[in-house]
Short mmCIF file of C-alpha atoms and ligand atoms in Angstrom, two decimals:
data_model
loop_
_atom_site.label_atom_id
_atom_site.label_comp_id
_atom_site.label_asym_id
_atom_site.label_seq_id
_atom_site.Cartn_x
_atom_site.Cartn_y
_atom_site.Cartn_z
CA MET H 19 5.93 22.50 -37.80
CA GLN H 20 7.00 19.94 -40.43
CA ARG H 21 10.40 19.43 -38.86
CA LEU H 22 8.78 18.71 -35.52
CA ALA H 23 6.16 16.41 -37.04
CA ASP H 24 8.80 14.37 -38.88
CA GLY H 25 11.19 14.24 -35.92
CA ALA H 26 8.48 13.27 -33.45
CA ARG H 27 7.40 10.44 -35.72
CA THR H 28 11.01 9.22 -35.73
CA LEU H 29 10.93 9.30 -31.93
CA GLY H 30 7.79 7.16 -32.00
CA ILE H 31 5.50 10.04 -31.01
CA PRO H 32 3.10 10.76 -33.89
CA LEU H 33 1.55 14.22 -33.43
CA SER H 34 -2.05 15.17 -34.25
CA ASP H 35 -3.01 18.38 -36.07
CA ASP H 36 -4.22 19.84 -32.77
CA GLN H 37 -0.90 19.08 -31.13
CA LEU H 38 0.98 20.66 -34.03
CA SER H 39 -1.19 23.80 -33.75
CA ALA H 40 -0.41 23.92 -30.04
CA PHE H 41 3.32 23.88 -30.85
CA GLN H 42 2.78 26.63 -33.45
CA ILE H 43 1.10 28.80 -30.80
CA TYR H 44 3.95 27.95 -28.41
CA TYR H 45 6.48 29.12 -31.02
CA GLU H 46 4.64 32.36 -31.78
CA THR H 47 4.14 33.25 -28.13
CA LEU H 48 7.77 32.46 -27.33
CA ILE H 49 9.04 34.73 -30.11
CA ALA H 50 6.61 37.55 -29.28
CA TRP H 51 7.59 37.55 -25.59
CA ASN H 52 11.28 37.07 -26.28
CA ALA H 53 11.40 40.64 -27.64
CA ARG H 54 11.02 41.97 -24.10
CA VAL H 55 11.71 39.04 -21.76
CA ASN H 56 14.93 37.07 -22.07
CA LEU H 57 13.55 33.58 -22.65
CA THR H 58 15.84 31.96 -25.21
CA ARG H 59 18.73 32.59 -27.60
CA ILE H 60 17.21 30.09 -30.03
CA THR H 61 14.59 31.88 -32.13
CA ASP H 62 14.93 30.43 -35.64
CA TYR H 63 11.78 28.56 -36.63
CA GLN H 64 13.63 25.33 -37.55
CA ALA H 65 15.99 25.53 -34.57
CA VAL H 66 13.17 25.94 -32.04
CA GLN H 67 11.50 22.82 -33.42
CA VAL H 68 14.69 20.80 -32.99
CA LYS H 69 16.49 22.28 -29.99
CA HIS H 70 13.48 23.08 -27.85
CA PHE H 71 10.51 20.97 -28.93
CA LEU H 72 12.13 17.72 -30.13
CA ASP H 73 14.83 17.91 -27.50
CA SER H 74 12.14 18.19 -24.81
CA LEU H 75 10.20 15.26 -26.28
CA SER H 76 13.35 13.12 -26.21
CA CYS H 77 12.84 12.87 -22.42
CA LEU H 78 10.11 10.35 -23.09
CA ALA H 79 12.83 7.80 -23.86
CA GLY H 80 13.62 7.78 -20.14
CA ILE H 81 10.01 7.22 -19.05
CA GLY H 82 8.19 3.91 -18.85
CA ARG H 83 9.41 0.36 -19.10
CA ALA H 84 10.57 -1.72 -22.01
CA GLY H 85 7.77 -4.04 -23.07
CA SER H 86 4.97 -1.87 -21.63
CA PRO H 87 2.98 0.57 -23.76
CA PRO H 88 4.36 4.10 -23.37
CA PRO H 89 2.63 5.92 -20.47
CA TRP H 90 1.92 9.05 -22.56
CA GLN H 91 -0.31 6.95 -24.81
CA THR H 92 -2.18 5.08 -22.08
CA GLY H 93 -3.51 8.06 -20.12
CA THR H 94 -1.20 7.42 -17.18
CA LYS H 95 -1.67 10.23 -14.65
CA LEU H 96 1.85 10.82 -13.44
CA GLN H 97 2.51 13.86 -11.31
CA ALA H 98 5.58 15.63 -12.68
CA ILE H 99 7.55 18.76 -11.80
CA ASP H 100 9.90 20.61 -14.15
CA VAL H 101 12.50 22.33 -11.98
CA GLY H 102 13.92 25.57 -13.43
CA THR H 103 11.66 25.28 -16.46
CA GLY H 104 12.54 28.69 -17.97
CA ALA H 105 10.30 29.03 -21.03
CA GLY H 106 8.71 25.64 -20.28
CA PHE H 107 11.37 23.14 -21.33
CA PRO H 108 11.12 20.21 -21.19
CA GLY H 109 7.81 20.13 -19.29
CA LEU H 110 5.37 21.88 -21.61
CA PRO H 111 6.13 19.97 -24.82
CA LEU H 112 5.65 16.77 -22.80
CA LYS H 113 2.28 18.02 -21.57
CA ILE H 114 1.17 18.76 -25.13
CA VAL H 115 1.78 15.15 -26.18
CA TRP H 116 0.70 13.64 -22.85
CA PRO H 117 -2.59 15.32 -21.84
CA ALA H 118 -3.08 13.17 -18.72
CA LEU H 119 0.24 14.33 -17.27
CA ARG H 120 -0.22 16.52 -14.20
CA LEU H 121 2.52 19.07 -14.49
CA THR H 122 4.02 21.63 -12.15
CA LEU H 123 6.32 24.18 -13.77
CA LEU H 124 8.72 25.62 -11.20
CA GLU H 125 10.60 28.80 -12.06
CA ALA H 126 12.20 31.46 -9.89
CA THR H 127 12.14 34.37 -12.35
CA GLY H 128 8.93 36.43 -12.33
CA LYS H 129 8.92 37.45 -16.01
CA LYS H 130 9.34 33.85 -17.12
CA VAL H 131 6.51 32.82 -14.81
CA GLU H 132 4.31 35.50 -16.42
CA PHE H 133 5.13 34.10 -19.85
CA LEU H 134 4.35 30.55 -18.70
CA ARG H 135 0.98 31.57 -17.24
CA THR H 136 0.03 33.39 -20.44
CA LEU H 137 1.07 30.46 -22.61
CA VAL H 138 -0.68 27.82 -20.48
CA ALA H 139 -3.89 29.88 -20.66
CA ARG H 140 -3.54 30.39 -24.42
CA LEU H 141 -3.02 26.65 -24.95
CA GLU H 142 -6.00 25.91 -22.69
CA LEU H 143 -4.04 23.23 -20.88
CA ALA H 144 -5.70 21.64 -17.86
CA GLY H 145 -3.65 20.12 -15.08
CA VAL H 146 -0.71 22.53 -15.29
CA THR H 147 0.36 24.56 -12.26
CA VAL H 148 2.92 27.31 -12.57
CA VAL H 149 4.81 28.00 -9.34
CA LYS H 150 7.10 30.98 -8.84
CA ALA H 151 9.63 29.84 -6.27
CA ARG H 152 13.16 28.69 -5.81
CA ALA H 153 13.60 24.96 -5.73
CA GLU H 154 15.36 25.27 -2.37
CA GLU H 155 12.16 26.72 -0.87
CA ALA H 156 9.51 24.73 -2.70
CA GLY H 157 11.50 21.56 -1.91
CA ARG H 158 10.90 22.21 1.79
CA ASP H 159 7.22 23.04 1.39
CA PRO H 160 5.01 20.07 2.37
CA ALA H 161 2.77 20.90 -0.60
CA HIS H 162 5.63 19.94 -2.92
CA ARG H 163 8.12 17.84 -0.97
CA GLU H 164 8.08 14.17 -1.98
CA ARG H 165 4.81 14.73 -3.86
CA TYR H 166 5.94 13.89 -7.39
CA ASP H 167 6.41 10.72 -9.40
CA LEU H 168 8.83 12.45 -11.70
CA ALA H 169 11.11 15.49 -11.64
CA LEU H 170 12.54 16.87 -14.87
CA ALA H 171 15.42 19.26 -15.40
CA ARG H 172 17.21 20.63 -18.43
CA ALA H 173 20.15 23.05 -18.24
CA LEU H 174 19.55 23.61 -14.54
CA ALA H 175 22.90 22.89 -12.90
CA GLY H 176 25.75 20.44 -12.49
CA MET H 177 24.75 16.98 -11.36
CA ALA H 178 25.27 17.33 -7.59
CA THR H 179 23.44 20.68 -7.48
CA LEU H 180 20.72 19.32 -9.76
CA ALA H 181 20.24 16.31 -7.47
CA GLU H 182 19.76 18.57 -4.44
CA LEU H 183 17.28 20.76 -6.36
CA THR H 184 15.20 17.87 -7.73
CA LEU H 185 15.32 14.76 -5.50
CA PRO H 186 13.47 16.39 -2.56
CA PHE H 187 10.37 16.70 -4.78
CA VAL H 188 10.23 13.01 -5.66
CA ARG H 189 8.41 10.35 -3.66
CA VAL H 190 10.25 7.13 -2.87
CA GLY H 191 9.82 4.96 -5.95
CA GLY H 192 9.71 7.95 -8.29
CA SER H 193 12.43 9.25 -10.58
CA VAL H 194 14.39 12.22 -11.85
CA ILE H 195 15.23 12.73 -15.52
CA ALA H 196 18.05 15.17 -16.15
CA GLN H 197 18.80 16.14 -19.73
CA LYS H 198 22.50 16.47 -20.41
CA GLY H 199 24.60 17.02 -23.49
CA GLU H 200 27.83 15.16 -24.08
CA ASP H 201 28.44 11.94 -22.18
CA PRO H 202 27.87 12.95 -18.56
CA SER H 203 29.36 9.77 -17.04
CA ALA H 204 32.22 11.61 -15.30
CA GLU H 205 29.86 14.26 -13.93
CA VAL H 206 27.51 11.57 -12.69
CA ALA H 207 30.32 9.56 -11.09
CA ALA H 208 31.52 12.70 -9.28
CA ALA H 209 28.00 13.29 -7.96
CA GLN H 210 27.41 9.67 -6.92
CA LYS H 211 27.81 10.31 -3.22
CA ALA H 212 25.67 13.46 -3.28
CA ILE H 213 22.91 11.54 -5.06
CA GLU H 214 22.99 8.80 -2.40
CA THR H 215 23.01 11.34 0.44
CA LEU H 216 19.81 12.83 -1.01
CA GLY H 217 18.04 9.46 -1.22
CA GLY H 218 18.72 8.76 -4.87
CA ARG H 219 20.42 6.14 -6.97
CA VAL H 220 21.59 6.31 -10.58
CA ARG H 221 19.39 4.04 -12.66
CA GLN H 222 20.90 4.76 -16.06
CA VAL H 223 22.68 7.17 -18.33
CA LEU H 224 20.84 6.87 -21.61
CA PRO H 225 22.11 8.26 -24.92
CA VAL H 226 19.33 9.76 -27.05
CA MET H 227 19.41 10.94 -30.65
CA VAL H 228 17.35 14.06 -31.26
CA PRO H 229 16.33 14.14 -34.95
CA GLY H 230 18.18 17.10 -36.49
CA LEU H 231 21.07 17.10 -34.00
CA ASP H 232 24.38 15.48 -34.95
CA ALA H 233 25.66 14.42 -31.55
CA ALA H 234 23.87 12.20 -29.07
CA ARG H 235 22.44 13.83 -25.95
CA HIS H 236 22.05 11.97 -22.68
CA LEU H 237 19.38 11.42 -20.09
CA VAL H 238 20.51 10.79 -16.55
CA VAL H 239 17.78 8.79 -14.83
CA LEU H 240 17.82 8.71 -11.02
CA GLU H 241 15.49 6.73 -8.85
CA LYS H 242 14.43 7.79 -5.40
CA VAL H 243 15.16 4.93 -3.04
CA SER H 244 14.84 6.57 0.39
CA PRO H 245 13.44 9.84 1.79
CA THR H 246 15.61 12.93 1.47
CA PRO H 247 17.04 13.84 4.91
CA PRO H 248 15.25 16.89 6.40
CA ARG H 249 18.26 19.17 6.15
CA TYR H 250 18.11 19.11 2.33
CA PRO H 251 17.75 21.12 0.23
CA ARG H 252 19.93 23.69 1.96
CA ARG H 253 19.07 27.37 1.93
CA PRO H 254 18.75 29.23 -1.40
CA GLY H 255 22.04 29.44 -3.25
CA MET H 256 23.90 26.83 -1.23
CA PRO H 257 23.31 23.83 -3.53
CA ALA H 258 25.04 25.76 -6.34
CA LYS H 259 27.64 27.51 -4.22
CA ARG H 260 28.81 24.40 -2.37
CA PRO H 261 27.64 21.34 -4.25
CA LEU H 262 27.49 18.24 -2.05
CA THR H 263 30.50 15.96 -2.39
N1 SAH A 317 14.92 24.33 -18.41
C1 SAH A 317 14.93 25.46 -19.30
C2 SAH A 317 15.65 26.67 -18.68
C3 SAH A 317 17.09 26.44 -18.35
S1 SAH A 317 17.89 27.87 -17.69
C4 SAH A 317 15.58 25.08 -20.61
O1 SAH A 317 16.24 24.07 -20.68
O2 SAH A 317 15.40 25.81 -21.60
C5 SAH A 317 17.70 27.56 -15.95
C6 SAH A 317 16.40 28.12 -15.42
O3 SAH A 317 16.25 27.67 -14.08
C7 SAH A 317 16.35 29.64 -15.39
O4 SAH A 317 15.13 30.05 -15.93
C8 SAH A 317 16.46 29.99 -13.91
O5 SAH A 317 15.69 31.13 -13.58
C9 SAH A 317 15.88 28.73 -13.26
N2 SAH A 317 16.47 28.42 -11.95
C10 SAH A 317 17.80 28.31 -11.67
N3 SAH A 317 17.98 27.97 -10.38
C11 SAH A 317 16.74 27.83 -9.84
C12 SAH A 317 16.26 27.48 -8.54
N4 SAH A 317 17.11 27.23 -7.57
N5 SAH A 317 14.93 27.42 -8.36
C13 SAH A 317 14.06 27.70 -9.37
N6 SAH A 317 14.46 28.03 -10.61
C14 SAH A 317 15.77 28.10 -10.85
#
């Protein structure tokens, strides 16, 4: 996990030996399960460290305020949900470096949920809940709706769809961090109205350098400024089939 250790230090997140062992277990479990459950195309030891682990940790650049100590170091107990987490990205790497984070991993596919439950148990992580549901359904469930300080999403959907699948989970005052690749300004501009309809506002589009990747990636940070109207999210499939305009 040398690549991860070096890269994380560059990101300002020094990792302990215990945290590095947790990532090693994560890697081994991911590869073992990937033989029978389709979790990732990225399996190379170096590539997983960069494209999954460091890329997930780069989300931390969008969290907290300039001038304040970073919340993952101060024991801040944010309640976060990772929507469409797949094999746990970006939520689980964040949890490993931020033990006080209360994390819900939301995933619709049963086999991936089984993997996540096994991994969370193996890592002995407290304060992680794995939920098998579609975001369109969980987002209407009072147990989850407007219950989170932070929603995370990587590779979930285009911006308007993503906004409908994430903003309903966030309480007013909370935020969404969407991880995107190349400059997503055009995509964000096109989704501006959808974001407002759902109670959100674009706070920033932040370029981030992931150590080991050549091109900058981008975080789209939304803030929740008013409650999501009751008719959103629409029924399963609709946010992707007919993105709000
Ligand atoms: N975030 C992970 C996985 C991205 S692939 C990563 O970046 O590696 C998108 C994942 O979201 C898939 O696992 C898919 O099953 C899940 N997903 C897609 N739409 C969803 C929805 N509406 N509700 C819940 N999960 C969803």
